PDB file of C-alpha atoms in Angstrom:
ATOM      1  CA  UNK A   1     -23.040  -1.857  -6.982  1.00 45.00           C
ATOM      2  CA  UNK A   2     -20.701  -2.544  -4.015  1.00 45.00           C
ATOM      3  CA  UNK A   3     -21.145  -6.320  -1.747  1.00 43.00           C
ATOM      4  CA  UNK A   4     -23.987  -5.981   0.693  1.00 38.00           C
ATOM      5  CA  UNK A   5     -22.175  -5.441   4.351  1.00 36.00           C
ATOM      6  CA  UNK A   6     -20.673  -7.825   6.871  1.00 34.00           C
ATOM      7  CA  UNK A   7     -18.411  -7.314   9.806  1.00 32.00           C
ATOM      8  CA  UNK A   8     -15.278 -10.249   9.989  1.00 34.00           C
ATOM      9  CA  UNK A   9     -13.561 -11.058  13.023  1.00 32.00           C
ATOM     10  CA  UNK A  10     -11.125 -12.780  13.682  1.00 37.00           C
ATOM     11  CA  UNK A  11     -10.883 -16.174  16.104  1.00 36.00           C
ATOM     12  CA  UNK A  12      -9.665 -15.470  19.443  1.00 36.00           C
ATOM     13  CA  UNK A  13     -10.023 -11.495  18.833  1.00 37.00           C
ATOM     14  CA  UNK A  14     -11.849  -8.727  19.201  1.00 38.00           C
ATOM     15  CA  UNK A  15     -11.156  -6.708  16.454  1.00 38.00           C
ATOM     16  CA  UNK A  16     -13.535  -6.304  13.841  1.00 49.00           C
ATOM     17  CA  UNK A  17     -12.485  -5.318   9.496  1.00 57.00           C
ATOM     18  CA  UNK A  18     -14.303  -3.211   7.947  1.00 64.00           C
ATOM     19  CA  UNK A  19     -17.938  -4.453   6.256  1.00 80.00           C
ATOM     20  CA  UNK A  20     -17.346  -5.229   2.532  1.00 81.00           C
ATOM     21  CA  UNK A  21     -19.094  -1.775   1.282  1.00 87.00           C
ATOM     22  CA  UNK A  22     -16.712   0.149   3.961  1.00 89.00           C
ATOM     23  CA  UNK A  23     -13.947  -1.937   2.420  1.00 84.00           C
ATOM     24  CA  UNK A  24     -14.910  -1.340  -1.550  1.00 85.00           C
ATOM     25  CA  UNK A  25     -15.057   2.583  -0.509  1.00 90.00           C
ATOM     26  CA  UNK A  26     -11.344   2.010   0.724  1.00 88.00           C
ATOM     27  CA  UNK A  27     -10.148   0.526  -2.356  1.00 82.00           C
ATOM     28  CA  UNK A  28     -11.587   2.587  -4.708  1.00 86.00           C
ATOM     29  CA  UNK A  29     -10.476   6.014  -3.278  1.00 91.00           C
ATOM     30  CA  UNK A  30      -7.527   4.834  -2.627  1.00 84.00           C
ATOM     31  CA  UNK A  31      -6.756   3.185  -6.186  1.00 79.00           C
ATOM     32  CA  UNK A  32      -8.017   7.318  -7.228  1.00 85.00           C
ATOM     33  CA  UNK A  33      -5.022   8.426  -5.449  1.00 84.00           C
ATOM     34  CA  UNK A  34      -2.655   6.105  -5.944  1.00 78.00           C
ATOM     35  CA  UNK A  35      -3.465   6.729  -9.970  1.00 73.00           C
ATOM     36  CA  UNK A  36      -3.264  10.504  -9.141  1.00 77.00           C
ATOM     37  CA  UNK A  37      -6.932  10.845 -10.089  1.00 84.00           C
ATOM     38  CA  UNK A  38      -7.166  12.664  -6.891  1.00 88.00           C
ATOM     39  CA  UNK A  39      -3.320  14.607  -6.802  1.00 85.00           C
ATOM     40  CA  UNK A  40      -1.455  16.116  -4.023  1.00 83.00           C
ATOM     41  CA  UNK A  41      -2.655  18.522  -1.931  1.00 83.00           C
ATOM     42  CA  UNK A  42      -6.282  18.429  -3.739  1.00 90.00           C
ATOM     43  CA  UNK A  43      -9.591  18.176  -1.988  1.00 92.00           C
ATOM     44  CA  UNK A  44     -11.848  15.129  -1.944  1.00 94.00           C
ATOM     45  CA  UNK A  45     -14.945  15.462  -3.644  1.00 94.00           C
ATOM     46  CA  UNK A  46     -17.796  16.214  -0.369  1.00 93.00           C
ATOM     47  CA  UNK A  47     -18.999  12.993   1.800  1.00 94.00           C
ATOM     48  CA  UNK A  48     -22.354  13.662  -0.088  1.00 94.00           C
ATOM     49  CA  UNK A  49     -20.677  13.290  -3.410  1.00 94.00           C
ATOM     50  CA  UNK A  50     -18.567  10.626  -2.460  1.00 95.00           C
ATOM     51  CA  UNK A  51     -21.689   8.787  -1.559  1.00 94.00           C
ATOM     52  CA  UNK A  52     -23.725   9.358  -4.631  1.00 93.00           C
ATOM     53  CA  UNK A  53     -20.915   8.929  -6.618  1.00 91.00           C
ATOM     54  CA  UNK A  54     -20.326   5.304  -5.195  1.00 91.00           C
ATOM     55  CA  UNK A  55     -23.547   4.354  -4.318  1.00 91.00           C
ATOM     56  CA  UNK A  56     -23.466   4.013  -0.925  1.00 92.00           C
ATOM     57  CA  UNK A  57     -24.643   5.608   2.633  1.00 93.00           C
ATOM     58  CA  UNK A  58     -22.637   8.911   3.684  1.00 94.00           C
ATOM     59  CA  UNK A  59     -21.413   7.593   6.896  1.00 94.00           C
ATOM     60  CA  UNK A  60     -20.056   4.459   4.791  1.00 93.00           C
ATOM     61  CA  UNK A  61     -17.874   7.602   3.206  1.00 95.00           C
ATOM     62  CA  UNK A  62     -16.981   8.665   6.590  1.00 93.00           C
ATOM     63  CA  UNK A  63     -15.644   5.226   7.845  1.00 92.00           C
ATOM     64  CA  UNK A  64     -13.942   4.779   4.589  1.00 92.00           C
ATOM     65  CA  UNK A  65     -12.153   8.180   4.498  1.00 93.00           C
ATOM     66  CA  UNK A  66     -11.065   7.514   8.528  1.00 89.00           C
ATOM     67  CA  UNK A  67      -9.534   4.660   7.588  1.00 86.00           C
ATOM     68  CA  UNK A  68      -7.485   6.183   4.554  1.00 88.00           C
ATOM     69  CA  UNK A  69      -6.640   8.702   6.897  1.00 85.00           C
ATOM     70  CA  UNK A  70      -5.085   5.960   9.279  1.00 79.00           C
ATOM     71  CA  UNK A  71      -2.884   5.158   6.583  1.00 76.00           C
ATOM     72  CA  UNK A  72      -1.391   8.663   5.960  1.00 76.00           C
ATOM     73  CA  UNK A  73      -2.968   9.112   2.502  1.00 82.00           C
ATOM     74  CA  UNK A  74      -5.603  12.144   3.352  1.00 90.00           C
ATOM     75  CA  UNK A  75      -5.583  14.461   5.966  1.00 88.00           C
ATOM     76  CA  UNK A  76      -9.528  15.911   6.992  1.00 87.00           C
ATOM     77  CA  UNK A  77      -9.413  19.638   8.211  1.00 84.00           C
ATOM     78  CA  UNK A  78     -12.555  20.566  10.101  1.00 81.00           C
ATOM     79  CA  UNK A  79     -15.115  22.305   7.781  1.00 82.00           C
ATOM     80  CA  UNK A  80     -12.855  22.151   5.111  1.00 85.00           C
ATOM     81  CA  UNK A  81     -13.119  18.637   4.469  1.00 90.00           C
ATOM     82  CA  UNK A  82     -10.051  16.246   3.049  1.00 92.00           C
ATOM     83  CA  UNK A  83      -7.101  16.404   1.120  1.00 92.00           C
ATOM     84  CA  UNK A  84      -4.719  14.226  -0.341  1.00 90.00           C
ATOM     85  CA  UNK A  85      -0.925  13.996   1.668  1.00 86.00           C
ATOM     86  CA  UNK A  86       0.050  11.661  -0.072  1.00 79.00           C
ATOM     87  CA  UNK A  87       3.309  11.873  -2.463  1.00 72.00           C
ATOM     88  CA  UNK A  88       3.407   9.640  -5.121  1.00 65.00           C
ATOM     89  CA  UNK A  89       7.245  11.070  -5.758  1.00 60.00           C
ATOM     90  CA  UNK A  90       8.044  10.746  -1.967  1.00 55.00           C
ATOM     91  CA  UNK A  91       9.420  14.586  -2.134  1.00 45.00           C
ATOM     92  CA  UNK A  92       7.380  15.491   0.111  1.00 45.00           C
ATOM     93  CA  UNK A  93       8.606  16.305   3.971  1.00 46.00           C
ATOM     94  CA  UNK A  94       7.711  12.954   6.071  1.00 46.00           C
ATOM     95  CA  UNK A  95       4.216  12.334   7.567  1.00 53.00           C
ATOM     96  CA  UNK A  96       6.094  11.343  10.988  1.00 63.00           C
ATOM     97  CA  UNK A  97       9.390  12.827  12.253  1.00 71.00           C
ATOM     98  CA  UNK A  98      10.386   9.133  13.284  1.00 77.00           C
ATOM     99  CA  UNK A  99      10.689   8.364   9.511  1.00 75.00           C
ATOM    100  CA  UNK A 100      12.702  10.992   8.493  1.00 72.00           C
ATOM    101  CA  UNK A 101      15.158  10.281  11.081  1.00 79.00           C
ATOM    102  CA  UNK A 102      15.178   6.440   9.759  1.00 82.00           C
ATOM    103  CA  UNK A 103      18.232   5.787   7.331  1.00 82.00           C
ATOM    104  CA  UNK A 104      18.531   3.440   4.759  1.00 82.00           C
ATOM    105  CA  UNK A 105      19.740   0.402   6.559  1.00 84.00           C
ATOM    106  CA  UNK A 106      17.946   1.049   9.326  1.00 88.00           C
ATOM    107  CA  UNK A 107      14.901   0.943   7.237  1.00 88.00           C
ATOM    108  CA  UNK A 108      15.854  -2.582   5.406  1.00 88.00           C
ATOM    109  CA  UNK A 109      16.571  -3.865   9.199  1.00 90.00           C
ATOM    110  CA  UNK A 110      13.259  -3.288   9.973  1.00 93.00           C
ATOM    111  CA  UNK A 111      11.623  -4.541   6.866  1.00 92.00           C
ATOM    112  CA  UNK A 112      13.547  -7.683   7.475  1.00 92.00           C
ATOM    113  CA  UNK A 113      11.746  -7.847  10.971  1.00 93.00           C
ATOM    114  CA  UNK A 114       8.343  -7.185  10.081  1.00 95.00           C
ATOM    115  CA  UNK A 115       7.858  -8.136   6.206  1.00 94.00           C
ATOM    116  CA  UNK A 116       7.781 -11.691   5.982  1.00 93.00           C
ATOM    117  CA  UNK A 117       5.561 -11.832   9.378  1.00 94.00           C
ATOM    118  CA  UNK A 118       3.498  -9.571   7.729  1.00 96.00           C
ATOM    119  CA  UNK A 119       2.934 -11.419   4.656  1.00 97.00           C
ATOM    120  CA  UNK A 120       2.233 -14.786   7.070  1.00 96.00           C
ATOM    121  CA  UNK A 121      -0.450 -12.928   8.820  1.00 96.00           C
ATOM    122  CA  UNK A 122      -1.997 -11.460   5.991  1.00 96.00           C
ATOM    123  CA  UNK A 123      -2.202 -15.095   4.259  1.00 97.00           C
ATOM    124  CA  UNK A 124      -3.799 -16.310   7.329  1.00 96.00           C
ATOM    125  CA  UNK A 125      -6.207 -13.386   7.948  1.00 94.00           C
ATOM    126  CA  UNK A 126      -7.008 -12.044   4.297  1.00 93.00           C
ATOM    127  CA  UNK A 127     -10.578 -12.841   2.807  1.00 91.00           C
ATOM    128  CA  UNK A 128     -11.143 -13.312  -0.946  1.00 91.00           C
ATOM    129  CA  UNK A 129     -12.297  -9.453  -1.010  1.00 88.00           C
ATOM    130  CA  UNK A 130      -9.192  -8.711  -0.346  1.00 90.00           C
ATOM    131  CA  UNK A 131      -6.895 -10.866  -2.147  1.00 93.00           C
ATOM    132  CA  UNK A 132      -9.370  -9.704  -5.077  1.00 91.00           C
ATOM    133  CA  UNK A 133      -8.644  -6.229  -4.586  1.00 89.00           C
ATOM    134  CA  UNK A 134      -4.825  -7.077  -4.417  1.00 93.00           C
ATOM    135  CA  UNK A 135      -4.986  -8.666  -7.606  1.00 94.00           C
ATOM    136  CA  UNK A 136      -6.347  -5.452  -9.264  1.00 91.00           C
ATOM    137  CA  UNK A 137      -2.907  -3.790  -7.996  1.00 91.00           C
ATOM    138  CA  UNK A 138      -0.894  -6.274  -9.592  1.00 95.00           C
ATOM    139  CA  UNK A 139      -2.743  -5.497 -12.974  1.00 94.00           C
ATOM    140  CA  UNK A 140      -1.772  -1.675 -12.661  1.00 92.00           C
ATOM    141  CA  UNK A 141       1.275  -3.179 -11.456  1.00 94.00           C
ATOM    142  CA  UNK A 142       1.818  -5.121 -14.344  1.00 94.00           C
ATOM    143  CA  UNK A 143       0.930  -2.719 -17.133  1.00 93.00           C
ATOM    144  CA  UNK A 144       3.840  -0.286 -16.186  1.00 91.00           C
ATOM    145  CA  UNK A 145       6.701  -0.661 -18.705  1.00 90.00           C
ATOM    146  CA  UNK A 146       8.760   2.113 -18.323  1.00 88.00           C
ATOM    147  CA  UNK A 147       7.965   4.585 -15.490  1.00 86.00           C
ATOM    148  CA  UNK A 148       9.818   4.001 -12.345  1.00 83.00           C
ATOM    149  CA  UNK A 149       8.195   6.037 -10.338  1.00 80.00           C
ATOM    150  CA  UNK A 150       4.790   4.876 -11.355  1.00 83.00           C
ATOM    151  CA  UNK A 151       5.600   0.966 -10.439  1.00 89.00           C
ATOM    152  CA  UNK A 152       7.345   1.873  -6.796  1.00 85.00           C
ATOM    153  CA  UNK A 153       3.700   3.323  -6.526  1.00 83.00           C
ATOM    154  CA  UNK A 154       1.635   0.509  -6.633  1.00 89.00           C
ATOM    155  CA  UNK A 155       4.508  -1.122  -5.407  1.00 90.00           C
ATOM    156  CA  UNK A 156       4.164   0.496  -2.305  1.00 86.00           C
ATOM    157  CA  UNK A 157       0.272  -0.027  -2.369  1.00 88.00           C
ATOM    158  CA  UNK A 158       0.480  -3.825  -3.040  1.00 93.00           C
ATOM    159  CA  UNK A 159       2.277  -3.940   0.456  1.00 92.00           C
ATOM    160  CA  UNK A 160       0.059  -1.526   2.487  1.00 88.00           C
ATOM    161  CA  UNK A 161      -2.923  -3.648   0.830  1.00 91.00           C
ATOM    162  CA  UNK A 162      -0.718  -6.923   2.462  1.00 94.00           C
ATOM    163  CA  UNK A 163      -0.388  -4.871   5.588  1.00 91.00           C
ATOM    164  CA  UNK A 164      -4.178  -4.506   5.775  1.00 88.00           C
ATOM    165  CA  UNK A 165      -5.031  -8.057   5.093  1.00 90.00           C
ATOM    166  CA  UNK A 166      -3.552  -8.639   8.419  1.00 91.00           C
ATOM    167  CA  UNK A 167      -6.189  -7.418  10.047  1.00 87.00           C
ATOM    168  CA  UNK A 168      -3.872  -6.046  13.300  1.00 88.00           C
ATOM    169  CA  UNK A 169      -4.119  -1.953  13.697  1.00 82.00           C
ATOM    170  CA  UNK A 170      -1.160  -1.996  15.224  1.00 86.00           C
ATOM    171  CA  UNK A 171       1.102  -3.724  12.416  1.00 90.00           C
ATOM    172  CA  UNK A 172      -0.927  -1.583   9.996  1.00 86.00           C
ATOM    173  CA  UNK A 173       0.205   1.345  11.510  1.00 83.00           C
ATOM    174  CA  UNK A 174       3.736   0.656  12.000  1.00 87.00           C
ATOM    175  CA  UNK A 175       4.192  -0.475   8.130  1.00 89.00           C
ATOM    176  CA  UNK A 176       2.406   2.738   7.302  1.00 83.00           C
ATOM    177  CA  UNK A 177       5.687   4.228   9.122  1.00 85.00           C
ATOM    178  CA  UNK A 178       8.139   2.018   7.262  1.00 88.00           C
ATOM    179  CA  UNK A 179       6.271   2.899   3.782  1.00 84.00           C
ATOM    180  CA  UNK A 180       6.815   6.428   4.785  1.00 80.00           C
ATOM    181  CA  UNK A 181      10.766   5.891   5.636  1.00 82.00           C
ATOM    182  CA  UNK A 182      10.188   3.978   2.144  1.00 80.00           C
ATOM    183  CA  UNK A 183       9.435   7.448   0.480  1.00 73.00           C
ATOM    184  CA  UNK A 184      11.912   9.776   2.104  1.00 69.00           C
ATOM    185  CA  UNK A 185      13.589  11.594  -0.741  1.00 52.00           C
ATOM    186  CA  UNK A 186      17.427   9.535  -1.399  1.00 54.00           C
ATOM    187  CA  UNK A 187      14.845   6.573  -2.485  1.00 63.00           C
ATOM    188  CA  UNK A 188      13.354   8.593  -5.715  1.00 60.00           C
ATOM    189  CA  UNK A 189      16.665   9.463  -7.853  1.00 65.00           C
ATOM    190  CA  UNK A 190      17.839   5.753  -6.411  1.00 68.00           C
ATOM    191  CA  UNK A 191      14.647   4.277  -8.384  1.00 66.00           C
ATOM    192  CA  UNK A 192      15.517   6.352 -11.104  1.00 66.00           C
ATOM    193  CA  UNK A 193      18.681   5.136 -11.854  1.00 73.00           C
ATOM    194  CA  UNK A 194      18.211   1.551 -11.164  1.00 77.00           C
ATOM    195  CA  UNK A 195      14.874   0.326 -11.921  1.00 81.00           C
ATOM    196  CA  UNK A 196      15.155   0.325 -15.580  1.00 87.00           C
ATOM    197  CA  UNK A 197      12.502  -1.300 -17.895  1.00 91.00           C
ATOM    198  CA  UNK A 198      13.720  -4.358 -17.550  1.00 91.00           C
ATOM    199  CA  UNK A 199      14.558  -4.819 -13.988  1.00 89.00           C
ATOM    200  CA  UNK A 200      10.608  -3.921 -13.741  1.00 92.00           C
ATOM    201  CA  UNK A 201       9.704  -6.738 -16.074  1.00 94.00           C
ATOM    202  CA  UNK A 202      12.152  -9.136 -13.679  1.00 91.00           C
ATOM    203  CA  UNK A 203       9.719  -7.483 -10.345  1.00 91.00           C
ATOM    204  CA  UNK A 204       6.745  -8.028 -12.252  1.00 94.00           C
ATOM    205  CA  UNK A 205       7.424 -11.682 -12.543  1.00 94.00           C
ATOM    206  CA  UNK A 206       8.198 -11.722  -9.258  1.00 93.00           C
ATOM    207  CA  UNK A 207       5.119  -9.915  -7.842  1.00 95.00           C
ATOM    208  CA  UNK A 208       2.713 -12.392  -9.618  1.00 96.00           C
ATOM    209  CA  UNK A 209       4.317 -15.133  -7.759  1.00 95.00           C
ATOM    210  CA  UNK A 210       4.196 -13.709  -4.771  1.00 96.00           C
ATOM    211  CA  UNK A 211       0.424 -13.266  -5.453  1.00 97.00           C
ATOM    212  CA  UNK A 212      -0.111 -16.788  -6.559  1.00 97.00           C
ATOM    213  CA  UNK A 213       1.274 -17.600  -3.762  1.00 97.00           C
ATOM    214  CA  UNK A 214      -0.849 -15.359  -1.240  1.00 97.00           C
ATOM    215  CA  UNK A 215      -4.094 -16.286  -3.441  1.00 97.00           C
ATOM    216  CA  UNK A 216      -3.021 -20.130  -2.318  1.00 97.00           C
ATOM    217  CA  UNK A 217      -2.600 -19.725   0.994  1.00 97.00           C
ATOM    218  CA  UNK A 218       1.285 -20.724   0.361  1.00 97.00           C
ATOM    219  CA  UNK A 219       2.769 -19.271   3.538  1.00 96.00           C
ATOM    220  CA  UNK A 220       6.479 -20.971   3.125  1.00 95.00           C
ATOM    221  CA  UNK A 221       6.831 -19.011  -0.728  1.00 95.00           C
ATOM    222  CA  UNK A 222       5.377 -15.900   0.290  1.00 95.00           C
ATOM    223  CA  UNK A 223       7.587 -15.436   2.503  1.00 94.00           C
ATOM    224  CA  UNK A 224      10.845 -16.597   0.453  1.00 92.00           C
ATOM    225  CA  UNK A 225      10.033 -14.041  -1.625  1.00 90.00           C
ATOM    226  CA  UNK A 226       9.500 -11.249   0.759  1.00 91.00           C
ATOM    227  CA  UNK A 227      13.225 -12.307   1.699  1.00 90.00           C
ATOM    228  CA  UNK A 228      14.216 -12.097  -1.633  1.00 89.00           C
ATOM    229  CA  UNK A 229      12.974  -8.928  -2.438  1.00 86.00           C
ATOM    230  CA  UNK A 230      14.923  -7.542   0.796  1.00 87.00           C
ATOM    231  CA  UNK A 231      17.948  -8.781  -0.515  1.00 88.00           C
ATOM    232  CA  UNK A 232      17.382  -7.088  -4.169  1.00 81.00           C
ATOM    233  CA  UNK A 233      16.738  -4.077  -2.130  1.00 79.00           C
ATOM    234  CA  UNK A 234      19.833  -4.240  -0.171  1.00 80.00           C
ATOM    235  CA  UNK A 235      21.745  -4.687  -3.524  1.00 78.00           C
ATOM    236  CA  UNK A 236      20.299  -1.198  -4.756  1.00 72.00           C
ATOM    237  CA  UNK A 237      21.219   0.599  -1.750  1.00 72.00           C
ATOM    238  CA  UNK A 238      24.798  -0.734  -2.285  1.00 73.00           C
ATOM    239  CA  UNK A 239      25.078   0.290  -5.729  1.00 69.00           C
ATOM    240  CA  UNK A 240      24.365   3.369  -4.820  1.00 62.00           C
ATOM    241  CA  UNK A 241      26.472   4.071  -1.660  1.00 56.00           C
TER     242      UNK A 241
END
């Protein structure tokens, strides 16, 4: 059964996270189609479903699945109910016309504005809920050995789940535009040809320290990593100019 609900705010703010059940609805459904449980293009089971299915109140569903829509993974259609947009082989045209327009080193400029703040905030602001459910992507994370595509996946959700341990909407939704430049198509056949099984063991390493260090409140390493892991970047995007 899911945590009993509570509203967090945080000090000197007004904004509220969402209650622990709201939050447990997230993750799951979002772990279903990140996993491709739920694919591309396919429609959500019903709210009512949902709710059985999970164990919890329909309009829990419906604060879950508007949240999951803020972060460009569903889209709801009016009496037709919700279907997955998101691309786990970033083919797909971009979510925002901003982030197809975005090239490469534009994008790594502004990942090296807003990553390692991001990662500060969200070591600040994250409760253990959160850093649990982080965890649980670094386990998916971890069991990848040789699919490419498959780690940049949960790669890509390990960072939105940092994003939303920051509790600000508005950094949220601007990293939810920089993972979208992250998916535009030049990245996919890039991954391909670089991230071999080995250079995902080396990331793997890497990813479990950078957990350590956000499950330790470690600000200072966190963020040496997230610098780090800019400059590997960079290095792909060279080899393959």
């Amino acid at each position: 059964m899911p945590p009993a609900t509570h509203i967090t705010t945080h000090p000197g703010r007004g904004e509220s996270l969402p209650g622990a059940t709201v939050q447990y609805v997230i993750d799951t459904l979002m772990m279903r189609i990140v996993s491709q449980e739920y694919g591309l293009d396919e429609r959500l089971p019903s709210e009512r479903q949902l709710a059985q299915d999970l164990g919890v109140a329909r309009n829990t569903v419906r604060e879950a699945l508007d949240a999951i829509e803020v972060r460009g993974m569903i889209r709801r259609r009016a009496g037709a109910g919700s279907f997955v947009i998101y691309d786990p082989d970033g083919a797909s045209e971009s979510l925002a016309p901003v982030a197809a327009e975005t090239g490469p080193l534009q994008l790594q400029v502004m990942r090296g504005i807003i990553e390692p703040e991001m990662v500060r905030l969200a070591i600040v602001n994250m409760p253990p809920r959160q850093i649990e459910a982080l965890g649980q992507t670094l386990s998916q994370m971890e069991a990848v050995q040789i699919d490419a595509m498959a780690f940049v996946r949960l790669e890509e959700e390990f960072h939105r789940q940092i994003a939303a341990g920051t509790g600000n909407p508005l950094l949220i939704a601007c990293y939810n535009l920089v993972i979208d430049a992250r998916r535009q198509s030049f990245r996919a056949p890039m991954y391909r040809r670089h991230l071999t099984p080995r250079r995902i063991a080396t990331y793997q390493r890497g990813y479990n320290s950078l957990f350590n260090a956000i499950a330790a409140r470690d600000i200072d390493e966190a963020c040496e990593f997230m610098k780090l892991s800019l400059i590997e970047d960079q290095k792909l995007l060279l080899q393959d100019g």
